[in-house]
Coordinates of C-alpha atoms and ligand atoms in Angstrom, one line a residue:
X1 CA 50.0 38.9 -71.8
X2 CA 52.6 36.4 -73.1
X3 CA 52.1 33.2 -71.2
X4 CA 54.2 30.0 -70.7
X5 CA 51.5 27.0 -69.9
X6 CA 52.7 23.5 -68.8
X7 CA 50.8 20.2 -69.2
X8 CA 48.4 22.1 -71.7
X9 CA 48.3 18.8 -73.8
X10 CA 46.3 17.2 -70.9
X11 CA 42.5 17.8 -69.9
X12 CA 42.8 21.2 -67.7
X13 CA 45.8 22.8 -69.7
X14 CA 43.6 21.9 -73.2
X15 CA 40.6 23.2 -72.3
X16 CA 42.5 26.5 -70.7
X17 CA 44.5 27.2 -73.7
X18 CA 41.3 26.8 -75.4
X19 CA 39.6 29.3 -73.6
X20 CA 42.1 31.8 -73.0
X21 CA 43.2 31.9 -76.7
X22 CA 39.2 32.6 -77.5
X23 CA 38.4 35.2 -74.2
X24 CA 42.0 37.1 -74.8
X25 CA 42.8 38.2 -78.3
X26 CA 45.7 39.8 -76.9
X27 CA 47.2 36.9 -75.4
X28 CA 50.3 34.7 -76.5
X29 CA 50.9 31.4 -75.1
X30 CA 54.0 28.9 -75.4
X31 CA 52.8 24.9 -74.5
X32 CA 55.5 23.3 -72.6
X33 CA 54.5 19.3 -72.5
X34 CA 56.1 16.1 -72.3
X35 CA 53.4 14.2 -74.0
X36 CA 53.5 11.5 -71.3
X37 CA 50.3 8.9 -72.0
X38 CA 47.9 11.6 -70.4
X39 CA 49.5 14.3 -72.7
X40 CA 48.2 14.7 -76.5
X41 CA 49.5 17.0 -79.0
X42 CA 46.6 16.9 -81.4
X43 CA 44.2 18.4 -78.9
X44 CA 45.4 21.7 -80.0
X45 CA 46.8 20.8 -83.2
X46 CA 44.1 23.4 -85.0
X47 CA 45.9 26.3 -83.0
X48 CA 49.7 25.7 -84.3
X49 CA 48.8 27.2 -87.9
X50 CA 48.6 30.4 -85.8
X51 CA 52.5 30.5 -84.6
X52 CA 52.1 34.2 -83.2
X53 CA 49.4 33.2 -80.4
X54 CA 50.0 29.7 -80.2
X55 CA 53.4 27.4 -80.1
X56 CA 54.0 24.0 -78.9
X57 CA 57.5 23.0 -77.2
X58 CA 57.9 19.2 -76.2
X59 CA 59.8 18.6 -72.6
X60 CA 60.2 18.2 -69.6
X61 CA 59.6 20.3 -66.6
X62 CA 62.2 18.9 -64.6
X63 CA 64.8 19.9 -67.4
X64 CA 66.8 22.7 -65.9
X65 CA 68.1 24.3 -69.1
X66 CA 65.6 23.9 -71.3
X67 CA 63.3 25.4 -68.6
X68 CA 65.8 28.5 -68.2
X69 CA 66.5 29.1 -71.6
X70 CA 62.4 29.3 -72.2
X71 CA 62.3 31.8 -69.5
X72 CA 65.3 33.4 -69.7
X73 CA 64.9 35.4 -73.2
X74 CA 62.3 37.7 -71.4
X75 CA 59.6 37.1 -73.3
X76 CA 56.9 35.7 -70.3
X77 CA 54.5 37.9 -68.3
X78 CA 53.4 34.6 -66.1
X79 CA 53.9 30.6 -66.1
X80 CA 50.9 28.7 -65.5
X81 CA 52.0 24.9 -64.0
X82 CA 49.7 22.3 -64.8
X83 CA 51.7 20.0 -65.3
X84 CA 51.9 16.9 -63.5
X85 CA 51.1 13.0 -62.8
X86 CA 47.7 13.8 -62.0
X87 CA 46.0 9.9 -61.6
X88 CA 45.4 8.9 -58.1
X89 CA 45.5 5.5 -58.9
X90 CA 48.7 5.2 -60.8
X91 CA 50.7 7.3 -57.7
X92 CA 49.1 3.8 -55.8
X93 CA 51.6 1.4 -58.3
X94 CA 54.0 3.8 -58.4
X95 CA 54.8 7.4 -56.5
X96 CA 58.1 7.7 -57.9
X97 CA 57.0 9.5 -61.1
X98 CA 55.0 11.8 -59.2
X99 CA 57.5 12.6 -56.8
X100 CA 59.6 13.6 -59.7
X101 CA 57.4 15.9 -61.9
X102 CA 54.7 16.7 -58.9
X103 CA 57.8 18.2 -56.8
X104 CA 61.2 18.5 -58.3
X105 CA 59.6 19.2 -61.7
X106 CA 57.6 22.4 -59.9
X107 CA 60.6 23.5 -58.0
X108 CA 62.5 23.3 -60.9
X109 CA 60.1 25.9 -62.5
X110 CA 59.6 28.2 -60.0
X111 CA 63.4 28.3 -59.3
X112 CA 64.2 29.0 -63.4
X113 CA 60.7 31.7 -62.6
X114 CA 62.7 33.6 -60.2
X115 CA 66.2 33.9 -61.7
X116 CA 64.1 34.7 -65.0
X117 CA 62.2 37.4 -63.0
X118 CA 58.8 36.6 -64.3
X119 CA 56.8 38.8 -62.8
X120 CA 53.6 36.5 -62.0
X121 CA 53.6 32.1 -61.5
X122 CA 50.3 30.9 -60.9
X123 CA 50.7 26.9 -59.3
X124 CA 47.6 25.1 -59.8
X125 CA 47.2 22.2 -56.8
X126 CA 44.2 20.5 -55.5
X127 CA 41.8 19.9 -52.7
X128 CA 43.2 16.5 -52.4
X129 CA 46.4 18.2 -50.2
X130 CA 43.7 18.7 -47.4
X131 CA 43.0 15.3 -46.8
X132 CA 39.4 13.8 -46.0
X133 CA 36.2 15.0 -44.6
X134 CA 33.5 13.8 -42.4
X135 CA 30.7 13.8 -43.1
X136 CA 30.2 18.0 -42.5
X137 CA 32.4 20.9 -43.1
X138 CA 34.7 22.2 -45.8
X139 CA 37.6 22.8 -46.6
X140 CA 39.0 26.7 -46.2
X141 CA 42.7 27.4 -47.5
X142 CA 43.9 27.4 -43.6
X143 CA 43.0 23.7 -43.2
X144 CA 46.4 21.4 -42.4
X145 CA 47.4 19.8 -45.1
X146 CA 47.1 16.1 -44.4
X147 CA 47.5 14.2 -47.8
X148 CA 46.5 10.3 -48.1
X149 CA 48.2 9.4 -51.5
X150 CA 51.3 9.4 -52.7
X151 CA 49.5 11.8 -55.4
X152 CA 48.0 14.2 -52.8
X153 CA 51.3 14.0 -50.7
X154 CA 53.3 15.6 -53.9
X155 CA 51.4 17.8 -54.6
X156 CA 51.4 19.3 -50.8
X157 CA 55.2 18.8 -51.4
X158 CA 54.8 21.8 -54.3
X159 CA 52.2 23.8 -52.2
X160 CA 54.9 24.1 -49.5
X161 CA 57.4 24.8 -51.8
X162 CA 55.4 27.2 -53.8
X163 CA 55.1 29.1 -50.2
X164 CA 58.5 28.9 -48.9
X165 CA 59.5 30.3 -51.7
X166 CA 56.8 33.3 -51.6
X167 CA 58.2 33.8 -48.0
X168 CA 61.9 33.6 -48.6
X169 CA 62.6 35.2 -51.8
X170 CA 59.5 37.2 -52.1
X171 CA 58.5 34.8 -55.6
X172 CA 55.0 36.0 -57.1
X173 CA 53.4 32.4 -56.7
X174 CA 49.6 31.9 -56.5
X175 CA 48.4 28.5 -55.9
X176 CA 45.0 27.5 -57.1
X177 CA 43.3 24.5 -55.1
X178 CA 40.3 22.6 -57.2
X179 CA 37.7 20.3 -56.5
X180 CA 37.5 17.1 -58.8
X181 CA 37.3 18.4 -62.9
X182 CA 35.1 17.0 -65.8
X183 CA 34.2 18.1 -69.0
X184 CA 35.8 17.4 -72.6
X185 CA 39.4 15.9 -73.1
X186 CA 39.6 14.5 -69.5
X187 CA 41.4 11.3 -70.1
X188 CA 39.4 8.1 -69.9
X189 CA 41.4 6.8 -66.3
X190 CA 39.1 9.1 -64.4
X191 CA 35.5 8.0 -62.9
X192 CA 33.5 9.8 -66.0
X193 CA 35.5 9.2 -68.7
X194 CA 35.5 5.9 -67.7
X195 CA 32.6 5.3 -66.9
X196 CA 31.1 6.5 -70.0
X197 CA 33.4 4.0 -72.4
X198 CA 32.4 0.8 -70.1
X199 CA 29.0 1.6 -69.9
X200 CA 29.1 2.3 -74.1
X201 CA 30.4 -0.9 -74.7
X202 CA 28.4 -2.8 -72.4
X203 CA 31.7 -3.8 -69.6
X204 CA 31.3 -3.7 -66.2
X205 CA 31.6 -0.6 -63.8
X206 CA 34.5 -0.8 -61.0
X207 CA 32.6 0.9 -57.8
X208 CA 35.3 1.5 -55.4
X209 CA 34.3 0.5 -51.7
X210 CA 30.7 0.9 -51.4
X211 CA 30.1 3.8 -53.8
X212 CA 29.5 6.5 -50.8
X213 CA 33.0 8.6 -51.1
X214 CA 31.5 12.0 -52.0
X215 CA 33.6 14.4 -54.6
X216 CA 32.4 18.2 -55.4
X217 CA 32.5 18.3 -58.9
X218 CA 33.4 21.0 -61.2
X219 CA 33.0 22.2 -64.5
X220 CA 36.2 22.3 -66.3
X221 CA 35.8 25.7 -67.9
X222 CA 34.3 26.8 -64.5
X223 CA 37.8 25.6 -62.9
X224 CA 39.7 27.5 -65.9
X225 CA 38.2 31.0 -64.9
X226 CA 39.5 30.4 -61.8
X227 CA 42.5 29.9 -62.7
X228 CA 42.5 33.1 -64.8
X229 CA 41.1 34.8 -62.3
X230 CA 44.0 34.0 -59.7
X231 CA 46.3 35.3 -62.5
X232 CA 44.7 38.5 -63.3
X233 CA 43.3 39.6 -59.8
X234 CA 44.9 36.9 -57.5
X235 CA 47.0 38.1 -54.2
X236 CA 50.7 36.8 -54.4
X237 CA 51.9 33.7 -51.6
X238 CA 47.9 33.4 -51.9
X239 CA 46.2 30.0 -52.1
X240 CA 42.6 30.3 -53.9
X241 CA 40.4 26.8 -52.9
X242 CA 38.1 26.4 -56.3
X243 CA 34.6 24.3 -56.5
X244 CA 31.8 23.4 -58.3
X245 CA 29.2 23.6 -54.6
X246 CA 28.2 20.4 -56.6
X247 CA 28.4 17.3 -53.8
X248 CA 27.9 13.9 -55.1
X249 CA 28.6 10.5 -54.2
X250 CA 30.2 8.2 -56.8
X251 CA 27.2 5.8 -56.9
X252 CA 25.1 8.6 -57.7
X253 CA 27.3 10.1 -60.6
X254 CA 27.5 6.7 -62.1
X255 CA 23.5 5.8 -61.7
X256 CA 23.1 9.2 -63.4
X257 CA 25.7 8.7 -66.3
X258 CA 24.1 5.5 -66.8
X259 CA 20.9 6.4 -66.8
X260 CA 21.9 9.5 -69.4
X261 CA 23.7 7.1 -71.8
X262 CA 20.5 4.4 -71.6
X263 CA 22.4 1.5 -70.4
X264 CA 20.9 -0.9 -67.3
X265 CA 22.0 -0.3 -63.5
X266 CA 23.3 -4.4 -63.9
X267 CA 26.6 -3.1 -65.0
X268 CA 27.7 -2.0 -61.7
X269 CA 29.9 -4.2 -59.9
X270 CA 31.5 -3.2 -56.4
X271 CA 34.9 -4.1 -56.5
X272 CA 38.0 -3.7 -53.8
X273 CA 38.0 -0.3 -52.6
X274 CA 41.4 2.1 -53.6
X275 CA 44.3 2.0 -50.7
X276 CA 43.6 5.0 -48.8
X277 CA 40.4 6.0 -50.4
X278 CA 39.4 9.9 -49.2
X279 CA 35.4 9.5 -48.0
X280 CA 34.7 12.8 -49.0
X281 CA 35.8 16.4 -50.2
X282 CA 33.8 19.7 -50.2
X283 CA 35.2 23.1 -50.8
X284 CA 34.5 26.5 -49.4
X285 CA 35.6 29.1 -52.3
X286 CA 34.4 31.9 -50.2
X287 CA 37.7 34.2 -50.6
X288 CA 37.8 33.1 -54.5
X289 CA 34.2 34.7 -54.8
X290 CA 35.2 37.4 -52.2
X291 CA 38.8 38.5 -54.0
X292 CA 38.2 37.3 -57.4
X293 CA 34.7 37.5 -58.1
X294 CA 34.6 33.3 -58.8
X295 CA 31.5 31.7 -59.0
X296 CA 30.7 28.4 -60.6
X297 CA 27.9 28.7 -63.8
X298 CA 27.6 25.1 -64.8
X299 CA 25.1 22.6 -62.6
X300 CA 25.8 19.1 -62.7
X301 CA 23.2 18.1 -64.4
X302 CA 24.3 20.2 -67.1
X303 CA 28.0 19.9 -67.0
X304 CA 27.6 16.1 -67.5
X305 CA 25.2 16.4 -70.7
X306 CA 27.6 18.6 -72.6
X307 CA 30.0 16.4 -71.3
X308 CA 28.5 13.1 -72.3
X309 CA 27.8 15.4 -76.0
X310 CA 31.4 15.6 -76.3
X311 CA 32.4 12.3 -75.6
X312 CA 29.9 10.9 -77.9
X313 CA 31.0 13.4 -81.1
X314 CA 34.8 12.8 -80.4
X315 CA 34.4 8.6 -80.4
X316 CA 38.0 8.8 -82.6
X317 CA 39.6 10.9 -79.7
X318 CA 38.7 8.1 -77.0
X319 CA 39.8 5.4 -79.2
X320 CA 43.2 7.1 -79.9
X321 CA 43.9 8.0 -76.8
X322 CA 43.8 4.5 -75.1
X323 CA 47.2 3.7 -76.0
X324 CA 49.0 0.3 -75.0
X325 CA 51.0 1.4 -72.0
X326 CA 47.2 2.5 -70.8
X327 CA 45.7 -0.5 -71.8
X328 CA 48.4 -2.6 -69.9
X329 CA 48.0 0.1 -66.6
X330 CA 44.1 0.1 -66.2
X331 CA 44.5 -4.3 -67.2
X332 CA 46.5 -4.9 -64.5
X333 CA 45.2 -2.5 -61.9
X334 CA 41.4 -3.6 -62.4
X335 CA 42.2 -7.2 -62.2
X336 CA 43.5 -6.7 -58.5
X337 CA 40.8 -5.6 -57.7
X338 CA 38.0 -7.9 -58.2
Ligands
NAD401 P1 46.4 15.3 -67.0 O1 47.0 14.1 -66.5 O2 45.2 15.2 -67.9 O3 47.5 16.2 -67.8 C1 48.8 16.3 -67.3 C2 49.6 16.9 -68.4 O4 51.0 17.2 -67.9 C3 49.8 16.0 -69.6 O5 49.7 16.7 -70.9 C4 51.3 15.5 -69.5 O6 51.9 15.1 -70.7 C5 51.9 16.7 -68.8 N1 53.1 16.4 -68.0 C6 53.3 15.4 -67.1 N2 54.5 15.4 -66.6 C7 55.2 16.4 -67.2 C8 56.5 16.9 -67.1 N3 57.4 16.3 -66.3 N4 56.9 17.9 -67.9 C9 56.0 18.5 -68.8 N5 54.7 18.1 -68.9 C10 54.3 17.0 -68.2 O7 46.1 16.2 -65.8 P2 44.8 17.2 -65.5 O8 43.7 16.5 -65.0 O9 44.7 18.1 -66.7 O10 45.4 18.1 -64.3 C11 46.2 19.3 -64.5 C12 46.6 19.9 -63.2 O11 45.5 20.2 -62.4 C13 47.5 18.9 -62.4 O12 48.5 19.6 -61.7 C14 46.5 18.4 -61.3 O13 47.1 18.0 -60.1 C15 45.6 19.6 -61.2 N6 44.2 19.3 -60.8 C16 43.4 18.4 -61.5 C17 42.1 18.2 -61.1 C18 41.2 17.2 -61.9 O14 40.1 16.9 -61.4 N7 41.6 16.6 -63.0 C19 41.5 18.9 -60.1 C20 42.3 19.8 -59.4 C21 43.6 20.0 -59.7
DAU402 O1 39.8 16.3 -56.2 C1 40.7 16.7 -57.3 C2 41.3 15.5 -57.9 O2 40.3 14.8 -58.6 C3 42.5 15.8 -58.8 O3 43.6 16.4 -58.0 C4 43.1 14.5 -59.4 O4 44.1 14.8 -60.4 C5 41.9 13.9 -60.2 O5 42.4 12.6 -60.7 C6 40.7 13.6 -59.2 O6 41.1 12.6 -58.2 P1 40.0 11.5 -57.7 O7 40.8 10.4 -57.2 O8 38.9 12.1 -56.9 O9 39.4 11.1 -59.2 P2 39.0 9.8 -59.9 O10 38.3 10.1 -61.2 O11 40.2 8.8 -60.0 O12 38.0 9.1 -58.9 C7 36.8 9.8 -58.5 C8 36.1 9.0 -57.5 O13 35.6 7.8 -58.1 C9 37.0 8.5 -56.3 O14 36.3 8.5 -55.1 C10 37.4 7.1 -56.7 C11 36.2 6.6 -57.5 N1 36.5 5.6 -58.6 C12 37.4 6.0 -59.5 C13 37.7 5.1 -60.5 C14 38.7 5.4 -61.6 C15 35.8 4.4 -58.6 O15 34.9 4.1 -57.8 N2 36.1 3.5 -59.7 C16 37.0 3.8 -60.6 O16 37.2 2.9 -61.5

């Protein structure tokens, strides 16, 4: 299978290139990325020396002839679209970047995809499209879409897309919808990541609200299979909803990083809660387990040692990746809100 990824140089497109490359001998894949500030080259730096499995190509997704002449030389099986402005916060400051790459940058691909005639384009969304929850029930693929950021709404925006084009031109799209991700290379704007470099250096932790909004977290590789999974065995115009069946509320994943990395409870400090703050999300992935055979294989628990392992051997990756234009973002953005 000859595969063209985009966004691999974030978390999710790292850590599937990774694995794919390792579970697939016989698999090729070309990189597409615009090394925005969540994007990083040297993640996969290692797998460049190896130019027949593995090549990098810097640009955009919104760039119409680039895009075509990648796709037009028929050499792709399958595009796999992760990228994206993927940071809840930043689509708060400022949607239009998201709007951009989240919509028009997706369309873009799927409409070079179909005059290309690749045979297979897997989109990969997010539970966030649904909305909120009370405090029962979960989310099925049928739910209404009802997005609350400007984040969630573009990405909807490429959900519908993705299906009106399924229906009206018959385009093989799949579209994968996961629960929240962590795991290694997830980019220190996130609760974790965050959380972990605050509480290592002894800063204070921004709660949001009073702590109780509930995310179902998900082991990044576990959300990777998935997303091989809808490639290999997935049903075209198909959505797949993805999930770790691990429900927590954000106090109790920070109380338990804490705790994990030996540093006091004091450190918490509630702060204004985020415009438009989802209470809670839970995902049933009962058609993923029934069609694809998906099921989750890393517990919480677990998933946030090896994760809290990895942050602590890659201390140079952190530091590097907190470039100025993040340091000026997360500045300005924490000191509205306390
Ligand atoms: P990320 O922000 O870590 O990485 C995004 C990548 O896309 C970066 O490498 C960036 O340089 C690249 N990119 C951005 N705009 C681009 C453009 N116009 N052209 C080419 N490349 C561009 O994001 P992530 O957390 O790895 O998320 C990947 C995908 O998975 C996103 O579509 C996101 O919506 C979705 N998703 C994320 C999660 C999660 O918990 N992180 C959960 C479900 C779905
Ligand atoms: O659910 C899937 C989504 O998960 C993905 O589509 C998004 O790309 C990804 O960013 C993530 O969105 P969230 O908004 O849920 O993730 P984030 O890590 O930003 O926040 C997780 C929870 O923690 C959320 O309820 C907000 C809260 N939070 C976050 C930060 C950064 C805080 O309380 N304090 C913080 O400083």
């Amino acid at each position: 299978m000859k595969l063209l990824v985009t966004g691999g140089c974030g978390f999710i497109g790292t850590n599937f290139i990774r694995l794919m490359l390792d579970k697939h001998p016989d698999w090729s894949i070309v990189n597409l990325d615009k090394l925005t500030y969540a994007g990083n080259r040297l993640n996969l730096m290692d797998l460049e020396e190896n130019e027949e499995r593995y090549e990098f190509v810097h640009g955009d997704i919104c760039d119409r002839s680039l895009v075509m002449d990648l796709l037009s030389g028929n050499y792709f099986d399958a595009v796999v679209n992760f990228a994206a402005e993927s940071h809840v916060d930043r689509s708060i400051n400022d949607p239009s970047p998201f709007v951009t790459t989240n919509i028009q940058g997706a369309q873009n691909l799927m409409e070079c995809a179909r005059q290309s005639k690749i045979g297979r384009f897997v989109h990969v969304s997010t539970d966030e499209v649904y909305g909120s929850l009370g405090k029962s029930g979960k989310f099925v693929e049928t739910t209404p879409l009802a997005p609350n950021s400007p984040y969630s709404a573009s990405k909807a925006g490429a959900d519908l897309m993705a299906r009106a084009y399924f229906e009206t031109y018959d385009f093989p799209v799949l579209v994968t919808r996961c629960s929240n991700n962590y795991g290694p290379y997830q980019f220190p704007e996130k609760l974790i990541p965050l959380m972990f470099i605050n509480a290592k250096s002894d800063k204070s932790l921004p709660v949001y609200g009073d702590g109780m909004n509930v995310r179902d977290w998900i082991y990044v590789d576990d959300h990777c299979v998935g997303v091989e999974l809808t490639l290999t065995k997935g049903r075209e115009g198909q959505a797949y909803n993805f999930g770790g069946d691990a429900e927590e509320t954000n106090i109790n994943v920070i109380k338990t990083l804490l705790s994990a990395v030996g540093k006091p409870e004091s450190l918490i400090t509630y702060v204004t809660d985020r415009p438009g703050h989802d209470k809670r999300y839970a995902m049933d992935f009962s058609l993923a387990e029934r069609e694809l055979g998906f099921a989750p294989s890393v517990d919480f628990k677990t998933g946030l040692e090896k994760t809290i392992k990895w942050y602590e051997a890659n201390a140079t990756w952190l530091e590097q990746v907190q470039s100025g234009e993040y340091r000026t973002f997360m500045d300005t953005w924490y000191e509205e809100r306390t």
